[in-house]
Amino acid sequence: MQLYAHPFSSYCQKALIALYENATPFEYRNLEDAAASAELASLWPLKRFPVLVDRGRTILEATTIIEHLQRHHPGPVRLVPDGDGGVEVRMLDRVFDNYVMTPMQKIVLDPLRPEPARDAHGVAEARGLLDRIYAWLDERLAARTWAAGEGFTMADCAAAPALFFADWAHAIPTARANLRAYRARLLARPSVARAVDEARPYRRYFPLGAPDRD
C-alpha cells in the first residue's frame, strides 16, 4: 500500500494514526517530495489528501481509508466495532471532523486569505461553535477513557488531530477538565505521539504561529 500524505495535515494524521495503531505496513509517499506530489495529481485531480492506493485501488478521504483498512487489512485494534458500537463511532467521527476540525480550519486558514477577503464574522462563528462543542464533549467524556467508551476507535483517530490543532487555534478552557484530560491521553497514545513527532519539523506551516508546547 502507498499513502500519499503530509505529516502536518490533520486529516493525514487521522489516517496515519489508524495505520500505526495496527502496525500496518505501507509506503509513506510524503507530499513534501515533488515526485510524490506529482503522483498524487495523477491519482486525484483535486490533490486533496490523504489518498491510499491499495492493489491498484485508489481510496479517498481519511474516514474511508480507515474503513478500508479494517475491512482489508484488519489488525488487533478494531477501530470500527460492529453493531450499535459502530454507529456511535461513525457518529463521533463525523462530530470531530465537522464540528471540531472544520471550525478550527476556518480560524487557522483565514489569515492566509487576502486581507480584504478575510472573514472576521465567520471566524467569530467558528470560535463560538468550538466553545459549544467543547462543552458537549466535556460532558460526554466524563465517564469515558476514549471517545466511544473504553476502546480506542476511529473516533479517536479523528479526535486526536482535531483537538490537537483546535486547542492551538482556540484554547480548550481550563474548566473543561474532562476534555483537556482526554486530549492529554490522546497525545500520550503511541500511535498519536508518533504522528505528532513526525510533524514537528513542519510546525512553521501553522499560520497562527505554533505554540511552544505539545
Coordinates of N, CA, C and O in Angstrom, one line a residue, residues 12-187:
C12 N -4.4 13.8 7.3 CA -3.4 12.8 7.1 C -3.0 12.1 8.4 O -2.9 10.9 8.5
Q13 N -2.9 12.9 9.5 CA -2.6 12.3 10.8 C -3.7 11.3 11.2 O -3.4 10.3 11.8
K14 N -4.9 11.7 10.9 CA -6.0 10.8 11.3 C -5.8 9.4 10.6 O -5.9 8.4 11.3
A15 N -5.5 9.3 9.3 CA -5.2 8.1 8.7 C -3.9 7.4 9.2 O -3.9 6.2 9.4
L16 N -2.9 8.2 9.4 CA -1.6 7.6 9.9 C -1.8 7.0 11.3 O -1.3 5.9 11.5
I17 N -2.6 7.6 12.1 CA -2.8 7.0 13.5 C -3.4 5.6 13.3 O -3.1 4.7 14.0
A18 N -4.4 5.5 12.4 CA -5.0 4.2 12.2 C -4.0 3.2 11.7 O -4.0 2.0 12.2
L19 N -3.1 3.5 10.8 CA -2.1 2.6 10.3 C -1.1 2.3 11.4 O -0.7 1.1 11.6
Y20 N -0.7 3.2 12.2 CA 0.2 3.0 13.3 C -0.4 2.1 14.4 O 0.3 1.3 15.0
E21 N -1.7 2.3 14.7 CA -2.3 1.5 15.7 C -2.2 0.0 15.5 O -2.0 -0.7 16.5
N22 N -2.3 -0.4 14.3 CA -2.2 -1.8 14.0 C -0.9 -2.2 13.3 O -0.8 -3.3 12.8
A23 N 0.1 -1.3 13.3 CA 1.4 -1.6 12.7 C 1.2 -2.1 11.3 O 1.9 -3.1 10.8
T24 N 0.3 -1.5 10.5 CA 0.0 -1.9 9.1 C 1.1 -1.5 8.2 O 1.4 -0.3 8.1
P25 N 1.7 -2.4 7.4 CA 2.8 -2.0 6.5 C 2.3 -1.1 5.4 O 1.2 -1.4 4.8
F26 N 3.0 0.0 5.1 CA 2.7 0.8 4.0 C 3.9 1.6 3.5 O 4.8 1.8 4.3
E27 N 3.8 2.2 2.3 CA 4.9 3.1 1.8 C 4.3 4.5 2.0 O 3.3 4.8 1.5
Y28 N 5.1 5.3 2.7 CA 4.7 6.7 3.0 C 5.2 7.6 1.9 O 6.4 7.8 1.7
R29 N 4.3 8.1 1.1 CA 4.6 9.0 0.0 C 4.4 10.4 0.5 O 3.3 11.0 0.4
N30 N 5.5 10.9 1.1 CA 5.4 12.2 1.8 C 5.3 13.3 0.7 O 6.2 13.5 -0.2
L31 N 4.3 14.1 0.8 CA 4.0 15.1 -0.2 C 4.9 16.3 -0.2 O 4.8 17.3 -1.0
E32 N 5.9 16.3 0.7 CA 7.0 17.3 0.6 C 7.8 17.0 -0.6 O 8.5 17.9 -1.1
D33 N 7.8 15.8 -1.0 CA 8.6 15.3 -2.2 C 7.8 15.6 -3.5 O 6.7 15.3 -3.6
A34 N 8.5 16.3 -4.4 CA 7.9 16.7 -5.6 C 7.3 15.5 -6.4 O 6.3 15.6 -7.1
A35 N 8.1 14.4 -6.4 CA 7.6 13.3 -7.2 C 6.3 12.7 -6.6 O 5.4 12.3 -7.4
A36 N 6.2 12.6 -5.3 CA 5.0 12.1 -4.7 C 3.8 13.1 -5.0 O 2.7 12.6 -5.2
S37 N 4.1 14.4 -5.0 CA 3.1 15.3 -5.2 C 2.5 15.2 -6.7 O 1.3 15.3 -6.9
A38 N 3.5 14.9 -7.6 CA 3.0 14.7 -9.0 C 2.2 13.5 -9.1 O 1.2 13.4 -9.9
E39 N 2.6 12.4 -8.4 CA 1.9 11.2 -8.5 C 0.5 11.4 -7.9 O -0.5 10.9 -8.5
L40 N 0.4 12.1 -6.8 CA -1.0 12.4 -6.3 C -1.9 13.1 -7.3 O -3.0 12.8 -7.4
A41 N -1.3 14.1 -8.0 CA -2.1 14.8 -9.0 C -2.6 13.9 -10.1 O -3.8 14.1 -10.6
S42 N -1.9 12.8 -10.4 CA -2.3 11.9 -11.4 C -3.4 10.9 -10.9 O -4.2 10.4 -11.6
L43 N -3.4 10.7 -9.6 CA -4.4 9.9 -8.9 C -5.7 10.6 -8.6 O -6.8 10.0 -8.7
W44 N -5.6 11.8 -8.3 CA -6.8 12.6 -7.8 C -6.6 14.0 -8.2 O -5.8 14.8 -7.5
P45 N -7.3 14.5 -9.2 CA -7.1 15.8 -9.7 C -7.3 16.9 -8.7 O -6.7 18.0 -8.9
L46 N -8.1 16.7 -7.7 CA -8.3 17.8 -6.7 C -7.0 17.9 -5.8 O -6.9 18.9 -5.0
K47 N -6.2 16.9 -5.8 CA -4.9 16.9 -5.0 C -5.2 17.1 -3.5 O -4.4 17.7 -2.8
R48 N -6.3 16.7 -3.0 CA -6.6 16.7 -1.6 C -6.0 15.4 -1.0 O -5.9 14.4 -1.7
F49 N -5.7 15.4 0.2 CA -5.0 14.3 0.8 C -5.5 14.1 2.3 O -6.1 15.0 2.9
P50 N -5.4 12.8 2.8 CA -4.6 11.7 2.3 C -5.3 10.9 1.2 O -6.6 11.0 1.0
V51 N -4.5 10.1 0.4 CA -5.0 9.2 -0.6 C -4.3 7.9 -0.4 O -3.0 7.9 -0.2
L52 N -5.0 6.8 -0.3 CA -4.4 5.5 -0.2 C -4.5 4.7 -1.5 O -5.6 4.7 -2.1
V53 N -3.5 4.1 -1.9 CA -3.5 3.2 -3.1 C -3.2 1.8 -2.6 O -2.2 1.5 -2.0
D54 N -4.1 0.9 -2.8 CA -4.0 -0.5 -2.4 C -4.4 -1.4 -3.5 O -5.5 -1.5 -3.9
R55 N -3.3 -2.1 -4.0 CA -3.5 -3.1 -5.1 C -4.3 -2.5 -6.3 O -5.2 -3.1 -6.8
G56 N -3.8 -1.3 -6.7 CA -4.4 -0.6 -7.8 C -5.7 0.1 -7.5 O -6.2 0.8 -8.4
R57 N -6.2 0.1 -6.3 CA -7.4 0.8 -6.0 C -7.1 2.0 -5.2 O -6.3 2.0 -4.3
T58 N -7.7 3.2 -5.6 CA -7.5 4.4 -5.0 C -8.6 4.8 -4.0 O -9.8 4.8 -4.4
I59 N -8.2 5.0 -2.8 CA -9.2 5.3 -1.7 C -9.0 6.7 -1.3 O -7.9 7.1 -0.9
L60 N -10.1 7.5 -1.3 CA -10.0 8.9 -0.9 C -10.7 9.1 0.5 O -11.5 8.3 0.9
E61 N -10.2 10.1 1.2 CA -10.8 10.6 2.4 C -10.4 9.7 3.6 O -10.5 8.5 3.5
A62 N -10.0 10.3 4.7 CA -9.4 9.6 5.8 C -10.4 8.6 6.4 O -10.0 7.5 6.8
T63 N -11.6 9.0 6.6 CA -12.6 8.1 7.2 C -12.7 6.8 6.3 O -12.7 5.7 6.9
T64 N -12.8 7.0 5.0 CA -13.0 5.9 4.1 C -11.7 5.0 4.1 O -11.8 3.8 4.1
I65 N -10.6 5.6 4.2 CA -9.3 4.9 4.3 C -9.3 4.0 5.6 O -8.9 2.8 5.5
I66 N -9.7 4.5 6.7 CA -9.8 3.7 7.9 C -10.7 2.5 7.8 O -10.4 1.4 8.2
E67 N -11.9 2.8 7.2 CA -12.9 1.7 7.0 C -12.3 0.7 6.0 O -12.4 -0.5 6.3
H68 N -11.6 1.1 5.0 CA -10.9 0.2 4.1 C -9.9 -0.7 4.8 O -9.8 -1.9 4.6
L69 N -9.1 0.0 5.6 CA -8.0 -0.8 6.3 C -8.6 -1.8 7.2 O -8.1 -3.0 7.3
Q70 N -9.7 -1.5 7.9 CA -10.3 -2.5 8.8 C -10.9 -3.7 8.0 O -10.8 -4.8 8.4
R71 N -11.4 -3.4 6.8 CA -12.0 -4.5 6.0 C -11.0 -5.3 5.3 O -11.1 -6.6 5.3
H72 N -9.9 -4.7 4.8 CA -9.0 -5.5 4.0 C -7.6 -5.7 4.7 O -6.9 -6.6 4.3
H73 N -7.3 -5.0 5.8 CA -6.0 -5.2 6.5 C -6.3 -5.1 8.0 O -5.7 -4.2 8.7
P74 N -7.2 -6.0 8.5 CA -7.5 -5.9 9.9 C -6.3 -6.2 10.8 O -5.4 -6.9 10.5
G75 N -6.3 -5.6 12.0 CA -5.3 -5.8 13.0 C -5.9 -6.0 14.4 O -7.1 -6.2 14.5
P76 N -5.1 -6.1 15.4 CA -5.6 -6.4 16.7 C -6.5 -5.3 17.3 O -7.4 -5.6 18.1
V77 N -6.4 -4.0 16.8 CA -7.2 -2.9 17.3 C -8.4 -2.8 16.3 O -8.1 -2.4 15.1
R78 N -9.6 -3.1 16.8 CA -10.7 -2.9 15.9 C -11.3 -1.5 16.0 O -11.9 -1.1 17.0
L79 N -11.0 -0.7 14.9 CA -11.3 0.7 15.0 C -12.7 1.1 14.8 O -13.2 2.2 15.1
V80 N -13.5 0.2 14.1 CA -14.9 0.4 13.9 C -15.6 -0.9 14.4 O -15.6 -1.9 13.7
P81 N -16.3 -0.8 15.6 CA -17.0 -2.0 16.1 C -18.2 -2.4 15.2 O -18.7 -1.5 14.4
D82 N -18.7 -3.6 15.4 CA -19.9 -4.0 14.7 C -21.1 -3.4 15.5 O -21.0 -3.0 16.6
G83 N -22.3 -3.4 14.9 CA -23.5 -3.1 15.5 C -23.6 -1.7 16.0 O -23.1 -0.7 15.4
D84 N -24.3 -1.5 17.1 CA -24.6 -0.1 17.6 C -23.3 0.6 18.0 O -23.2 1.8 17.9
G85 N -22.3 -0.1 18.4 CA -21.0 0.5 18.7 C -20.4 1.1 17.5 O -19.8 2.2 17.6
G86 N -20.5 0.5 16.4 CA -20.0 1.1 15.1 C -20.8 2.3 14.7 O -20.2 3.3 14.2
V87 N -22.1 2.4 15.0 CA -22.9 3.5 14.7 C -22.4 4.7 15.5 O -22.2 5.8 15.0
E88 N -22.1 4.5 16.8 CA -21.6 5.6 17.7 C -20.3 6.1 17.2 O -20.0 7.3 17.2
V89 N -19.4 5.1 16.9 CA -18.0 5.5 16.4 C -18.1 6.4 15.2 O -17.5 7.4 15.1
R90 N -19.0 6.0 14.2 CA -19.1 6.8 13.0 C -19.7 8.1 13.3 O -19.4 9.1 12.7
M91 N -20.7 8.2 14.2 CA -21.3 9.5 14.6 C -20.2 10.4 15.1 O -20.1 11.6 14.7
L92 N -19.4 9.9 16.1 CA -18.4 10.7 16.7 C -17.3 11.1 15.7 O -16.8 12.2 15.8
D93 N -17.0 10.2 14.8 CA -16.1 10.6 13.7 C -16.5 11.8 13.0 O -15.8 12.7 12.7
R94 N -17.8 11.8 12.7 CA -18.4 13.0 12.0 C -18.4 14.2 12.9 O -18.2 15.4 12.4
V95 N -18.7 14.0 14.2 CA -18.7 15.2 15.1 C -17.3 15.8 15.1 O -17.1 17.1 15.0
F96 N -16.2 15.0 15.3 CA -14.9 15.6 15.3 C -14.5 16.2 14.0 O -13.8 17.3 14.0
D97 N -14.8 15.6 12.9 CA -14.5 16.2 11.6 C -15.3 17.5 11.3 O -14.7 18.5 10.9
N98 N -16.6 17.5 11.6 CA -17.4 18.6 11.2 C -17.5 19.7 12.2 O -17.6 20.9 11.8
Y99 N -17.4 19.4 13.5 CA -17.6 20.4 14.5 C -16.4 20.8 15.3 O -16.5 21.7 16.2
V100 N -15.3 20.1 15.1 CA -14.0 20.5 15.7 C -13.0 20.8 14.6 O -12.5 21.9 14.5
M101 N -12.8 19.9 13.7 CA -11.8 20.1 12.6 C -12.2 21.3 11.7 O -11.4 22.2 11.4
T102 N -13.5 21.3 11.3 CA -13.9 22.3 10.3 C -13.8 23.8 10.9 O -13.2 24.6 10.2
P103 N -14.4 24.0 12.1 CA -14.3 25.4 12.6 C -12.8 25.7 12.9 O -12.4 26.9 12.8
M104 N -12.0 24.7 13.4 CA -10.6 25.0 13.6 C -9.9 25.5 12.3 O -9.2 26.5 12.3
Q105 N -10.2 24.8 11.2 CA -9.6 25.2 10.0 C -10.0 26.6 9.5 O -9.3 27.3 8.9
K106 N -11.3 26.9 9.8 CA -11.8 28.3 9.5 C -10.9 29.3 10.1 O -10.5 30.3 9.5
I107 N -10.6 29.1 11.4 CA -9.8 30.1 12.2 C -8.4 30.1 11.7 O -7.8 31.2 11.5
V108 N -7.8 28.9 11.4 CA -6.4 28.8 11.1 C -6.2 29.4 9.7 O -5.1 30.0 9.4
L109 N -7.1 29.1 8.7 CA -6.8 29.5 7.3 C -7.2 30.9 7.0 O -6.8 31.4 6.0
D110 N -8.0 31.5 7.8 CA -8.4 32.9 7.5 C -7.2 33.9 7.3 O -7.3 34.7 6.4
P111 N -6.2 33.8 8.1 CA -5.1 34.7 7.8 C -4.4 34.6 6.5 O -3.6 35.5 6.1
L112 N -4.6 33.4 5.9 CA -3.9 33.2 4.6 C -4.7 33.8 3.4 O -4.2 33.9 2.3
R113 N -5.9 34.3 3.7 CA -6.7 35.0 2.6 C -6.2 36.4 2.5 O -5.6 37.0 3.4
P114 N -6.4 37.0 1.3 CA -6.1 38.4 1.1 C -6.8 39.2 2.1 O -8.0 38.9 2.4
E115 N -6.2 40.2 2.7 CA -6.9 41.0 3.8 C -8.3 41.4 3.5 O -9.2 41.3 4.3
P116 N -8.6 41.9 2.3 CA -10.0 42.4 2.0 C -11.0 41.2 2.0 O -12.2 41.5 2.2
A117 N -10.5 40.0 1.8 CA -11.4 38.8 1.8 C -11.5 38.1 3.1 O -12.1 37.0 3.1
R118 N -10.8 38.6 4.1 CA -10.9 37.9 5.4 C -12.3 38.0 6.0 O -13.0 38.9 5.7
D119 N -12.6 37.0 6.8 CA -14.0 36.8 7.3 C -14.0 36.8 8.8 O -14.1 35.8 9.4
A120 N -14.0 38.0 9.4 CA -14.0 38.1 10.8 C -15.3 37.5 11.4 O -15.2 36.9 12.5
H121 N -16.4 37.8 10.7 CA -17.6 37.2 11.2 C -17.6 35.7 11.2 O -18.0 35.0 12.2
G122 N -17.1 35.1 10.1 CA -17.0 33.6 10.1 C -16.1 33.1 11.1 O -16.4 32.0 11.7
V123 N -15.0 33.7 11.4 CA -14.1 33.3 12.4 C -14.7 33.3 13.8 O -14.6 32.4 14.6
A124 N -15.5 34.4 14.0 CA -16.2 34.5 15.3 C -17.2 33.4 15.5 O -17.3 32.8 16.6
E125 N -17.9 33.1 14.4 CA -18.9 32.0 14.4 C -18.1 30.7 14.7 O -18.6 29.8 15.5
A126 N -17.0 30.5 14.1 CA -16.2 29.2 14.3 C -15.8 29.1 15.7 O -15.8 28.0 16.3
R127 N -15.3 30.2 16.3 CA -14.9 30.2 17.7 C -16.1 29.8 18.6 O -16.0 29.0 19.6
G128 N -17.3 30.4 18.3 CA -18.5 30.1 19.1 C -18.9 28.6 19.0 O -19.3 28.0 19.9
L129 N -18.7 28.0 17.8 CA -19.0 26.6 17.6 C -18.1 25.8 18.4 O -18.5 24.8 19.0
L130 N -16.8 26.1 18.4 CA -15.8 25.3 19.2 C -16.2 25.4 20.7 O -16.1 24.4 21.4
D131 N -16.6 26.6 21.1 CA -17.0 26.7 22.5 C -18.1 25.7 22.9 O -18.1 25.1 23.9
R132 N -19.1 25.6 22.0 CA -20.2 24.8 22.2 C -19.9 23.3 22.1 O -20.3 22.5 22.9
I133 N -19.1 22.9 21.2 CA -18.7 21.5 21.0 C -17.7 21.1 22.2 O -17.8 20.0 22.6
Y134 N -16.9 22.0 22.6 CA -16.0 21.7 23.8 C -16.9 21.4 25.0 O -16.6 20.4 25.7
A135 N -18.0 22.1 25.2 CA -18.8 21.9 26.3 C -19.5 20.5 26.2 O -19.7 19.7 27.1
W136 N -20.0 20.2 25.0 CA -20.7 19.0 24.7 C -19.8 17.8 24.9 O -20.1 16.8 25.6
L137 N -18.6 17.9 24.4 CA -17.6 16.8 24.5 C -17.2 16.6 26.0 O -17.0 15.5 26.4
D138 N -17.0 17.7 26.7 CA -16.5 17.6 28.1 C -17.5 16.8 28.9 O -17.2 16.0 29.7
E139 N -18.8 17.1 28.7 CA -19.8 16.4 29.4 C -19.9 14.9 29.0 O -20.0 14.0 29.8
R140 N -19.7 14.6 27.7 CA -19.8 13.3 27.2 C -18.6 12.4 27.7 O -18.8 11.2 27.8
L141 N -17.5 13.0 27.9 CA -16.3 12.3 28.2 C -16.1 12.1 29.7 O -15.1 11.5 30.2
A142 N -17.1 12.5 30.5 CA -17.0 12.5 32.0 C -16.7 11.1 32.5 O -15.9 10.9 33.4
A143 N -17.2 10.0 31.9 CA -17.1 8.7 32.4 C -16.4 7.8 31.3 O -16.6 6.6 31.4
R144 N -15.7 8.4 30.4 CA -15.1 7.6 29.3 C -13.6 7.8 29.2 O -13.1 8.9 29.4
T145 N -12.9 6.7 28.9 CA -11.5 6.8 28.6 C -11.2 7.3 27.2 O -10.4 8.2 27.0
W146 N -12.0 6.8 26.2 CA -11.9 7.2 24.8 C -13.2 7.7 24.4 O -14.2 7.6 25.1
A147 N -13.2 8.2 23.2 CA -14.4 8.9 22.7 C -15.7 8.1 22.8 O -16.8 8.6 23.2
A148 N -15.6 6.8 22.4 CA -16.8 6.0 22.3 C -16.9 5.0 23.5 O -17.7 4.1 23.4
G149 N -16.0 5.1 24.5 CA -16.0 4.2 25.6 C -14.6 3.8 26.0 O -13.7 4.6 26.1
E150 N -14.4 2.5 26.3 CA -13.1 2.1 26.8 C -12.2 1.6 25.7 O -11.0 1.3 26.0
G151 N -12.6 1.5 24.5 CA -11.8 1.0 23.4 C -11.4 2.2 22.5 O -12.2 3.0 22.2
F152 N -10.1 2.2 22.0 CA -9.6 3.2 21.1 C -10.2 2.8 19.7 O -10.1 1.7 19.2
T153 N -10.8 3.8 19.0 CA -11.5 3.6 17.8 C -11.2 4.7 16.7 O -10.4 5.6 17.0
M154 N -11.9 4.6 15.6 CA -11.8 5.6 14.6 C -12.1 7.0 15.1 O -11.6 8.0 14.6
A155 N -13.1 7.0 16.0 CA -13.4 8.3 16.6 C -12.3 9.0 17.2 O -12.1 10.2 17.1
D156 N -11.4 8.2 17.9 CA -10.2 8.8 18.5 C -9.1 9.2 17.5 O -8.4 10.1 17.6
C157 N -9.1 8.4 16.4 CA -8.2 8.8 15.3 C -8.6 10.2 14.7 O -7.7 11.0 14.4
A158 N -9.9 10.4 14.7 CA -10.4 11.8 14.2 C -10.1 12.8 15.3 O -9.8 14.0 15.0
A159 N -10.4 12.4 16.6 CA -10.3 13.4 17.6 C -8.9 13.9 17.9 O -8.7 15.1 18.2
A160 N -7.9 13.0 17.7 CA -6.5 13.4 18.1 C -6.0 14.6 17.3 O -5.7 15.7 17.9
P161 N -6.0 14.6 16.0 CA -5.5 15.8 15.3 C -6.5 17.0 15.4 O -6.0 18.2 15.4
A162 N -7.8 16.7 15.5 CA -8.8 17.8 15.6 C -8.5 18.6 16.8 O -8.5 19.8 16.8
L163 N -8.5 17.9 18.0 CA -8.3 18.6 19.3 C -6.9 19.1 19.4 O -6.7 20.2 20.1
F164 N -5.9 18.5 18.8 CA -4.5 18.9 18.9 C -4.4 20.4 18.3 O -4.0 21.3 19.0
F165 N -4.9 20.5 17.1 CA -4.8 21.8 16.4 C -5.9 22.8 17.0 O -5.7 24.0 17.0
A166 N -7.1 22.3 17.3 CA -8.1 23.2 17.8 C -7.7 23.9 19.1 O -7.9 25.1 19.2
D167 N -7.0 23.2 20.0 CA -6.5 23.8 21.2 C -5.4 24.9 20.9 O -5.3 25.9 21.6
W168 N -4.7 24.7 19.8 CA -3.8 25.8 19.4 C -4.5 27.0 18.9 O -4.1 28.2 19.1
A169 N -5.6 26.8 18.1 CA -6.3 27.9 17.5 C -7.3 28.6 18.4 O -7.5 29.8 18.3
H170 N -7.9 27.8 19.3 CA -8.9 28.3 20.2 C -8.9 27.4 21.5 O -9.5 26.4 21.5
A171 N -8.1 27.9 22.4 CA -7.8 27.1 23.6 C -9.0 26.4 24.3 O -10.0 27.1 24.5
I172 N -8.8 25.2 24.6 CA -9.9 24.5 25.4 C -9.8 25.1 26.8 O -8.8 25.1 27.5
P173 N -10.9 25.6 27.3 CA -10.9 26.3 28.7 C -10.5 25.3 29.8 O -10.7 24.1 29.7
T174 N -9.8 25.9 30.8 CA -9.4 25.0 31.9 C -10.6 24.4 32.6 O -10.4 23.3 33.2
A175 N -11.7 25.0 32.5 CA -12.9 24.5 33.1 C -13.4 23.2 32.5 O -14.1 22.4 33.1
R176 N -13.0 22.9 31.2 CA -13.3 21.7 30.5 C -12.3 20.6 30.8 O -11.6 20.1 30.0
A177 N -12.3 20.2 32.1 CA -11.2 19.3 32.6 C -11.3 18.0 31.9 O -10.2 17.3 31.7
N178 N -12.5 17.5 31.7 CA -12.6 16.1 31.0 C -12.0 16.1 29.6 O -11.3 15.2 29.2
L179 N -12.3 17.2 28.9 CA -11.9 17.3 27.5 C -10.3 17.5 27.5 O -9.6 16.9 26.7
R180 N -9.8 18.3 28.4 CA -8.4 18.5 28.4 C -7.7 17.2 28.8 O -6.6 16.9 28.2
A181 N -8.2 16.5 29.7 CA -7.6 15.2 30.1 C -7.6 14.2 28.9 O -6.7 13.4 28.7
Y182 N -8.7 14.2 28.2 CA -8.8 13.3 27.0 C -7.8 13.7 26.0 O -7.1 12.8 25.4
R183 N -7.6 15.0 25.7 CA -6.6 15.4 24.8 C -5.2 14.9 25.2 O -4.4 14.5 24.4
A184 N -5.0 15.0 26.5 CA -3.7 14.6 27.0 C -3.5 13.1 26.8 O -2.4 12.6 26.5
R185 N -4.6 12.3 27.1 CA -4.5 10.9 26.9 C -4.2 10.5 25.4 O -3.4 9.6 25.1
L186 N -4.9 11.3 24.5 CA -4.6 11.1 23.1 C -3.1 11.3 22.8 O -2.5 10.5 22.1
L187 N -2.6 12.4 23.2 CA -1.2 12.7 22.9 C -0.2 11.7 23.5 O 0.9 11.6 23.0

